[in-house]
């Protein structure tokens, strides 16, 4: 895990952004836009980022992409912000494996959801969480609207005995938030429209926010500077706009309109229709463009400006092969470069074609795993 990171370090975070994942027109991650967006969060006071969460579209990623992005975020920003990797799954075995990988590449904490779709019993939930909690600091995420099953308080009270439980991201409402905070359990509001009251009236430590992708400075004020019903009321129309369709549809549309990310969507997500995009332009003008991320003028955008990606262009098994080749290859003292002798010629061509993202996988393997596996 992140060096010296404990659950106590995570418990103190007040503003955590569920960070958006931008894409290039061919469907790969746009790491330049991603880095700029993360940096905007840091500059404006966010203390943590959730990588590959619902907002970051972890559900549309392969695990190779997922772990690569966590490792990339740690490499670039781990000294400035807490990196919390979404490594939860409805399969306990998969959650264990992903969490092992996430901590191996340096994430500071894991985000874990309860098993969804197939669902399980209360005892099954406890056992599921008991399998991943020993690995490192953990935030449990309760969002019944997505999983189809509430995590009842008795589950949280049972697993709260683990020193690695940092707290709960709670979306059920502020009565549930207070139920936990009264017992000394740390809670982050998972609902931007309720987070002000959760923080100042119900004992929440802070928020894990979607809106902070757009307005990190204002969301920080909401969490750090005491009750501010005027600011909260000012932001509520935008928050309502962001959640008129399932997240992250509106956020993706908004960031494209602000020119912060390319207007590229991985299906099944599609941009909001023209009328809603016009509404966003008016909201930006009302709140003030200077409060939003990015420096370009907000635009409505035409329907034809958006690119919809229906298949994964990046062949992730190539990256996995490159990583293993690095581990098995020879190393120079100066560059620690892997020997290319183990690559068949076609794979060499593909590896160089994909170098823009393959190098991020190299960074993970070389930066975190080499000492463990090579020596």
Short mmCIF file of C-alpha atoms in Angstrom, two decimals:
data_model
loop_
_atom_site.label_atom_id
_atom_site.label_comp_id
_atom_site.label_asym_id
_atom_site.label_seq_id
_atom_site.Cartn_x
_atom_site.Cartn_y
_atom_site.Cartn_z
CA UNK A 1 0.00 0.00 0.00
CA UNK A 2 1.05 3.67 -0.01
CA UNK A 3 4.08 3.97 2.26
CA UNK A 4 3.10 4.76 5.81
CA UNK A 5 -0.62 4.97 5.00
CA UNK A 6 -3.06 3.77 7.63
CA UNK A 7 -6.81 3.84 8.00
CA UNK A 8 -6.38 6.83 10.31
CA UNK A 9 -4.80 8.80 7.45
CA UNK A 10 -7.84 8.15 5.29
CA UNK A 11 -10.36 8.95 8.03
CA UNK A 12 -9.33 12.61 8.10
CA UNK A 13 -10.08 13.34 4.42
CA UNK A 14 -12.96 15.75 3.92
CA UNK A 15 -13.09 16.17 0.14
CA UNK A 16 -12.53 13.11 -2.05
CA UNK A 17 -13.27 13.39 -5.76
CA UNK A 18 -14.62 10.40 -7.66
CA UNK A 19 -12.45 11.27 -10.62
CA UNK A 20 -13.61 11.09 -14.24
CA UNK A 21 -11.65 8.96 -16.76
CA UNK A 22 -11.20 10.78 -20.11
CA UNK A 23 -10.73 8.97 -23.44
CA UNK A 24 -8.95 9.47 -26.72
CA UNK A 25 -10.97 9.11 -29.96
CA UNK A 26 -9.76 5.51 -30.34
CA UNK A 27 -11.11 4.60 -26.90
CA UNK A 28 -7.87 4.51 -24.96
CA UNK A 29 -7.37 6.57 -21.81
CA UNK A 30 -6.46 10.20 -22.43
CA UNK A 31 -3.77 10.36 -19.77
CA UNK A 32 -2.83 13.95 -20.57
CA UNK A 33 -6.40 15.13 -19.91
CA UNK A 34 -6.65 12.83 -16.88
CA UNK A 35 -3.47 14.23 -15.35
CA UNK A 36 -4.67 17.79 -15.91
CA UNK A 37 -8.01 17.01 -14.26
CA UNK A 38 -6.38 15.36 -11.23
CA UNK A 39 -4.00 18.28 -10.92
CA UNK A 40 -6.95 20.71 -10.94
CA UNK A 41 -8.41 18.76 -8.04
CA UNK A 42 -5.19 18.98 -6.05
CA UNK A 43 -4.65 22.68 -6.74
CA UNK A 44 -8.20 23.42 -5.60
CA UNK A 45 -8.01 21.46 -2.38
CA UNK A 46 -9.25 17.92 -2.95
CA UNK A 47 -7.49 15.55 -0.57
CA UNK A 48 -8.22 12.23 -2.25
CA UNK A 49 -9.37 10.71 -5.52
CA UNK A 50 -11.37 7.57 -6.19
CA UNK A 51 -9.84 5.92 -9.28
CA UNK A 52 -12.05 3.73 -11.45
CA UNK A 53 -15.19 4.22 -9.41
CA UNK A 54 -18.66 4.53 -10.93
CA UNK A 55 -17.85 8.09 -11.99
CA UNK A 56 -14.52 6.96 -13.40
CA UNK A 57 -16.27 4.14 -15.29
CA UNK A 58 -14.37 1.29 -13.70
CA UNK A 59 -17.32 -0.86 -14.72
CA UNK A 60 -16.33 -0.31 -18.38
CA UNK A 61 -12.65 -1.13 -17.86
CA UNK A 62 -10.72 -4.35 -18.03
CA UNK A 63 -8.83 -5.08 -14.83
CA UNK A 64 -5.59 -4.42 -16.73
CA UNK A 65 -6.76 -0.90 -17.53
CA UNK A 66 -8.09 -0.46 -14.02
CA UNK A 67 -4.86 -1.36 -12.22
CA UNK A 68 -2.77 0.54 -14.74
CA UNK A 69 -4.76 3.72 -14.04
CA UNK A 70 -4.42 3.28 -10.27
CA UNK A 71 -0.67 2.80 -10.63
CA UNK A 72 -0.37 5.78 -12.97
CA UNK A 73 -2.22 7.99 -10.49
CA UNK A 74 0.02 6.88 -7.64
CA UNK A 75 3.16 7.45 -9.74
CA UNK A 76 2.16 10.96 -10.73
CA UNK A 77 0.18 12.25 -7.76
CA UNK A 78 0.59 9.89 -4.82
CA UNK A 79 2.67 12.34 -2.84
CA UNK A 80 0.05 15.10 -3.17
CA UNK A 81 -3.27 13.30 -2.85
CA UNK A 82 -4.56 10.03 -1.39
CA UNK A 83 -5.24 7.52 -4.15
CA UNK A 84 -8.18 5.24 -3.39
CA UNK A 85 -8.63 2.45 -5.91
CA UNK A 86 -12.03 0.99 -6.61
CA UNK A 87 -11.15 -2.71 -6.44
CA UNK A 88 -14.54 -4.01 -5.33
CA UNK A 89 -16.41 -6.75 -7.15
CA UNK A 90 -19.45 -8.96 -6.82
CA UNK A 91 -17.01 -11.89 -6.84
CA UNK A 92 -15.01 -12.23 -3.63
CA UNK A 93 -12.17 -13.95 -5.45
CA UNK A 94 -11.98 -11.15 -8.01
CA UNK A 95 -12.13 -8.48 -5.29
CA UNK A 96 -9.24 -10.14 -3.46
CA UNK A 97 -7.11 -10.36 -6.61
CA UNK A 98 -7.80 -6.78 -7.70
CA UNK A 99 -7.13 -5.42 -4.22
CA UNK A 100 -3.83 -7.27 -4.02
CA UNK A 101 -2.83 -5.71 -7.33
CA UNK A 102 -4.04 -2.26 -6.28
CA UNK A 103 -1.98 -2.24 -3.12
CA UNK A 104 0.98 -3.72 -5.03
CA UNK A 105 1.01 -0.65 -7.29
CA UNK A 106 0.84 1.70 -4.31
CA UNK A 107 -2.74 2.79 -3.76
CA UNK A 108 -3.37 4.23 -0.32
CA UNK A 109 -6.77 2.64 0.24
CA UNK A 110 -9.38 0.45 -1.43
CA UNK A 111 -13.05 1.16 -2.10
CA UNK A 112 -15.29 -1.90 -1.75
CA UNK A 113 -18.91 -2.32 -2.72
CA UNK A 114 -21.15 -5.13 -1.51
CA UNK A 115 -21.71 -7.99 -3.99
CA UNK A 116 -24.22 -6.73 -6.55
CA UNK A 117 -26.68 -8.31 -9.01
CA UNK A 118 -26.44 -11.84 -7.59
CA UNK A 119 -26.45 -10.33 -4.09
CA UNK A 120 -25.85 -12.38 -0.95
CA UNK A 121 -26.89 -12.87 2.67
CA UNK A 122 -25.85 -10.66 5.58
CA UNK A 123 -23.39 -13.37 6.60
CA UNK A 124 -22.08 -13.45 3.04
CA UNK A 125 -21.49 -9.69 3.07
CA UNK A 126 -19.53 -9.92 6.32
CA UNK A 127 -17.42 -12.76 4.96
CA UNK A 128 -16.83 -10.88 1.70
CA UNK A 129 -15.56 -7.79 3.50
CA UNK A 130 -13.57 -9.86 5.99
CA UNK A 131 -11.61 -11.26 3.04
CA UNK A 132 -10.44 -7.87 1.77
CA UNK A 133 -10.13 -5.78 4.93
CA UNK A 134 -6.84 -7.37 6.08
CA UNK A 135 -5.08 -6.09 2.92
CA UNK A 136 -5.11 -2.41 3.85
CA UNK A 137 -7.19 0.72 4.55
CA UNK A 138 -10.69 0.26 3.18
CA UNK A 139 -13.78 2.36 2.52
CA UNK A 140 -17.06 0.44 2.26
CA UNK A 141 -19.46 1.83 -0.33
CA UNK A 142 -23.21 1.49 0.18
CA UNK A 143 -25.36 2.45 -2.82
CA UNK A 144 -28.47 0.22 -2.97
CA UNK A 145 -29.78 2.04 -6.06
CA UNK A 146 -26.91 0.47 -8.01
CA UNK A 147 -26.31 -2.82 -6.20
CA UNK A 148 -29.95 -3.72 -5.55
CA UNK A 149 -29.14 -4.48 -1.91
CA UNK A 150 -28.58 -2.31 1.15
CA UNK A 151 -25.65 -2.94 3.46
CA UNK A 152 -27.50 -3.04 6.80
CA UNK A 153 -25.92 -1.31 9.81
CA UNK A 154 -25.29 -4.63 11.56
CA UNK A 155 -22.80 -5.52 8.82
CA UNK A 156 -20.89 -2.26 9.28
CA UNK A 157 -20.94 -2.60 13.07
CA UNK A 158 -19.52 -6.11 12.75
CA UNK A 159 -16.65 -5.23 10.41
CA UNK A 160 -15.94 -1.95 12.27
CA UNK A 161 -13.79 -4.05 14.60
CA UNK A 162 -11.17 -4.23 11.84
CA UNK A 163 -8.41 -1.61 12.22
CA UNK A 164 -8.37 -1.27 8.43
CA UNK A 165 -11.93 0.01 8.14
CA UNK A 166 -11.46 3.69 7.33
CA UNK A 167 -15.18 4.34 7.04
CA UNK A 168 -18.30 4.18 4.89
CA UNK A 169 -19.39 6.00 1.77
CA UNK A 170 -23.11 6.14 2.49
CA UNK A 171 -25.79 6.92 -0.09
CA UNK A 172 -28.93 5.87 1.81
CA UNK A 173 -29.38 9.25 3.49
CA UNK A 174 -28.44 11.40 6.44
CA UNK A 175 -30.40 9.44 9.03
CA UNK A 176 -28.15 6.47 8.26
CA UNK A 177 -25.11 8.74 8.29
CA UNK A 178 -25.94 9.88 11.82
CA UNK A 179 -26.60 6.30 12.89
CA UNK A 180 -22.93 5.57 12.20
CA UNK A 181 -21.34 8.81 13.30
CA UNK A 182 -23.09 8.52 16.67
CA UNK A 183 -21.16 5.26 17.10
CA UNK A 184 -17.85 6.83 16.10
CA UNK A 185 -17.76 5.34 12.60
CA UNK A 186 -16.38 7.68 9.93
CA UNK A 187 -18.81 8.42 7.09
CA UNK A 188 -18.53 10.25 3.80
CA UNK A 189 -21.73 11.36 2.15
CA UNK A 190 -22.17 9.72 -1.23
CA UNK A 191 -24.90 12.19 -2.23
CA UNK A 192 -23.73 15.63 -3.33
CA UNK A 193 -27.17 17.13 -2.75
CA UNK A 194 -27.11 16.00 0.90
CA UNK A 195 -23.42 16.44 1.70
CA UNK A 196 -23.64 19.93 3.22
CA UNK A 197 -26.19 18.82 5.80
CA UNK A 198 -24.43 15.49 6.29
CA UNK A 199 -21.22 17.33 7.14
CA UNK A 200 -22.57 20.04 9.41
CA UNK A 201 -25.75 18.52 10.88
CA UNK A 202 -25.16 14.76 10.96
CA UNK A 203 -21.48 14.30 11.76
CA UNK A 204 -20.11 13.19 8.38
CA UNK A 205 -16.39 13.69 7.89
CA UNK A 206 -16.90 14.87 4.34
CA UNK A 207 -18.03 13.84 0.88
CA UNK A 208 -16.95 11.56 -1.94
CA UNK A 209 -18.10 13.84 -4.69
CA UNK A 210 -18.98 13.86 -8.37
CA UNK A 211 -19.60 17.61 -8.47
CA UNK A 212 -16.04 18.37 -7.34
CA UNK A 213 -14.82 17.23 -10.76
CA UNK A 214 -16.35 20.49 -11.98
CA UNK A 215 -16.13 22.75 -8.91
CA UNK A 216 -13.40 21.47 -6.56
CA UNK A 217 -12.84 24.85 -4.93
CA UNK A 218 -16.50 25.42 -4.12
CA UNK A 219 -16.95 21.87 -2.86
CA UNK A 220 -13.95 22.37 -0.60
CA UNK A 221 -15.58 25.49 0.84
CA UNK A 222 -18.71 23.47 1.48
CA UNK A 223 -16.76 20.86 3.46
CA UNK A 224 -14.19 23.05 5.24
CA UNK A 225 -15.62 26.47 6.01
CA UNK A 226 -18.64 25.77 8.17
CA UNK A 227 -22.33 25.92 7.41
CA UNK A 228 -23.03 27.81 4.24
CA UNK A 229 -26.63 27.34 3.17
CA UNK A 230 -26.30 30.12 0.61
CA UNK A 231 -23.47 28.35 -1.23
CA UNK A 232 -25.25 25.01 -0.92
CA UNK A 233 -28.41 26.48 -2.44
CA UNK A 234 -26.37 28.02 -5.24
CA UNK A 235 -24.93 24.61 -6.17
CA UNK A 236 -28.10 22.53 -5.88
CA UNK A 237 -29.46 23.34 -9.39
CA UNK A 238 -26.17 22.15 -10.89
CA UNK A 239 -26.18 19.03 -8.72
CA UNK A 240 -29.75 18.27 -9.79
CA UNK A 241 -28.65 18.69 -13.41
CA UNK A 242 -25.73 16.30 -12.88
CA UNK A 243 -27.99 13.52 -11.63
CA UNK A 244 -30.98 13.82 -13.98
CA UNK A 245 -29.59 10.74 -15.76
CA UNK A 246 -27.47 8.01 -14.18
CA UNK A 247 -24.00 9.25 -13.30
CA UNK A 248 -21.59 9.80 -15.09
CA UNK A 249 -23.62 10.74 -18.19
CA UNK A 250 -24.12 14.40 -17.29
CA UNK A 251 -20.62 14.82 -15.83
CA UNK A 252 -19.04 13.47 -19.01
CA UNK A 253 -21.16 15.87 -21.05
CA UNK A 254 -20.28 18.83 -18.83
CA UNK A 255 -16.53 18.24 -18.87
CA UNK A 256 -16.64 17.97 -22.67
CA UNK A 257 -18.57 21.24 -22.88
CA UNK A 258 -15.93 22.88 -20.68
CA UNK A 259 -13.20 21.64 -23.01
CA UNK A 260 -11.49 19.73 -20.20
CA UNK A 261 -11.93 16.33 -21.85
CA UNK A 262 -12.57 15.23 -25.40
CA UNK A 263 -16.26 14.53 -26.21
CA UNK A 264 -15.64 10.78 -26.29
CA UNK A 265 -18.02 8.33 -24.60
CA UNK A 266 -17.62 4.62 -24.01
CA UNK A 267 -20.99 3.01 -24.62
CA UNK A 268 -23.46 2.46 -23.12
CA UNK A 269 -23.00 6.06 -21.93
CA UNK A 270 -24.18 8.76 -24.31
CA UNK A 271 -24.16 12.56 -24.01
CA UNK A 272 -27.13 14.51 -22.79
CA UNK A 273 -29.38 15.94 -25.53
CA UNK A 274 -29.01 19.44 -26.91
CA UNK A 275 -31.61 21.04 -24.63
CA UNK A 276 -29.81 19.77 -21.54
CA UNK A 277 -26.46 20.98 -22.86
CA UNK A 278 -27.92 24.44 -23.27
CA UNK A 279 -29.12 24.25 -19.65
CA UNK A 280 -25.56 23.52 -18.56
CA UNK A 281 -24.21 26.58 -20.36
CA UNK A 282 -26.73 28.72 -18.49
CA UNK A 283 -25.80 27.09 -15.16
CA UNK A 284 -22.13 27.82 -15.76
CA UNK A 285 -22.91 31.46 -16.49
CA UNK A 286 -25.02 31.72 -13.34
CA UNK A 287 -22.43 30.17 -11.03
CA UNK A 288 -19.50 31.83 -12.80
CA UNK A 289 -17.15 30.23 -15.33
CA UNK A 290 -14.17 31.12 -13.12
CA UNK A 291 -15.37 28.63 -10.50
CA UNK A 292 -15.26 25.67 -12.89
CA UNK A 293 -12.27 23.60 -13.94
CA UNK A 294 -10.50 24.42 -17.19
CA UNK A 295 -9.91 27.68 -19.00
CA UNK A 296 -11.86 27.37 -22.26
CA UNK A 297 -15.22 28.97 -22.83
CA UNK A 298 -18.15 26.67 -22.16
CA UNK A 299 -19.79 25.43 -25.36
CA UNK A 300 -23.08 23.76 -26.20
CA UNK A 301 -21.43 21.38 -28.73
CA UNK A 302 -23.23 19.78 -31.66
CA UNK A 303 -24.46 16.21 -31.65
CA UNK A 304 -21.88 15.39 -34.32
CA UNK A 305 -19.05 16.53 -32.04
CA UNK A 306 -19.47 13.48 -29.82
CA UNK A 307 -17.68 10.19 -30.47
CA UNK A 308 -19.21 6.96 -29.19
CA UNK A 309 -16.88 4.01 -28.62
CA UNK A 310 -18.48 0.59 -28.73
CA UNK A 311 -15.40 -1.62 -28.52
CA UNK A 312 -12.08 -1.56 -26.75
CA UNK A 313 -9.40 -0.46 -29.16
CA UNK A 314 -6.52 -1.15 -26.80
CA UNK A 315 -5.56 -4.81 -26.66
CA UNK A 316 -4.79 -5.15 -23.00
CA UNK A 317 -3.32 -8.68 -23.21
CA UNK A 318 -0.46 -7.00 -25.07
CA UNK A 319 0.24 -4.87 -22.03
CA UNK A 320 0.08 -7.88 -19.77
CA UNK A 321 2.58 -9.70 -21.98
CA UNK A 322 4.87 -6.67 -21.95
CA UNK A 323 4.73 -6.57 -18.16
CA UNK A 324 5.67 -10.21 -17.80
CA UNK A 325 8.42 -9.76 -20.35
CA UNK A 326 9.81 -6.96 -18.23
CA UNK A 327 9.87 -9.20 -15.20
CA UNK A 328 11.60 -12.00 -17.10
CA UNK A 329 13.87 -9.79 -19.19
CA UNK A 330 17.40 -8.59 -18.63
CA UNK A 331 18.09 -5.27 -16.96
CA UNK A 332 20.63 -2.54 -17.49
CA UNK A 333 21.79 -0.60 -14.47
CA UNK A 334 21.12 2.74 -16.18
CA UNK A 335 17.78 2.17 -17.85
CA UNK A 336 16.50 -1.11 -16.36
CA UNK A 337 15.15 -1.90 -19.80
CA UNK A 338 13.56 -5.25 -20.53
CA UNK A 339 15.12 -7.46 -23.16
CA UNK A 340 12.96 -7.60 -26.28
CA UNK A 341 14.30 -11.05 -27.11
CA UNK A 342 11.21 -12.74 -25.69
CA UNK A 343 8.82 -10.84 -28.00
CA UNK A 344 7.67 -12.35 -31.28
CA UNK A 345 8.00 -9.84 -34.11
CA UNK A 346 4.28 -9.02 -34.50
CA UNK A 347 4.02 -8.32 -30.80
CA UNK A 348 7.00 -5.97 -30.98
CA UNK A 349 5.16 -3.97 -33.64
CA UNK A 350 1.98 -3.87 -31.56
CA UNK A 351 3.89 -3.01 -28.42
CA UNK A 352 5.47 0.02 -30.05
CA UNK A 353 2.15 1.01 -31.58
CA UNK A 354 0.62 1.02 -28.10
CA UNK A 355 3.66 2.53 -26.38
CA UNK A 356 1.74 5.59 -25.23
CA UNK A 357 -0.10 3.50 -22.66
CA UNK A 358 2.23 0.52 -22.48
CA UNK A 359 4.80 2.78 -20.84
CA UNK A 360 2.36 3.32 -17.97
CA UNK A 361 2.24 -0.41 -17.43
CA UNK A 362 6.05 -0.39 -17.48
CA UNK A 363 6.01 2.28 -14.79
CA UNK A 364 3.85 0.14 -12.56
CA UNK A 365 5.90 -2.98 -13.04
CA UNK A 366 9.26 -1.26 -12.82
CA UNK A 367 8.33 1.11 -10.05
CA UNK A 368 6.62 -1.26 -7.67
CA UNK A 369 7.15 -4.87 -8.61
CA UNK A 370 10.72 -5.30 -9.81
CA UNK A 371 12.39 -5.36 -6.43
CA UNK A 372 9.88 -7.93 -5.25
CA UNK A 373 10.06 -10.29 -8.22
CA UNK A 374 13.50 -9.80 -9.81
CA UNK A 375 15.60 -10.12 -6.67
#
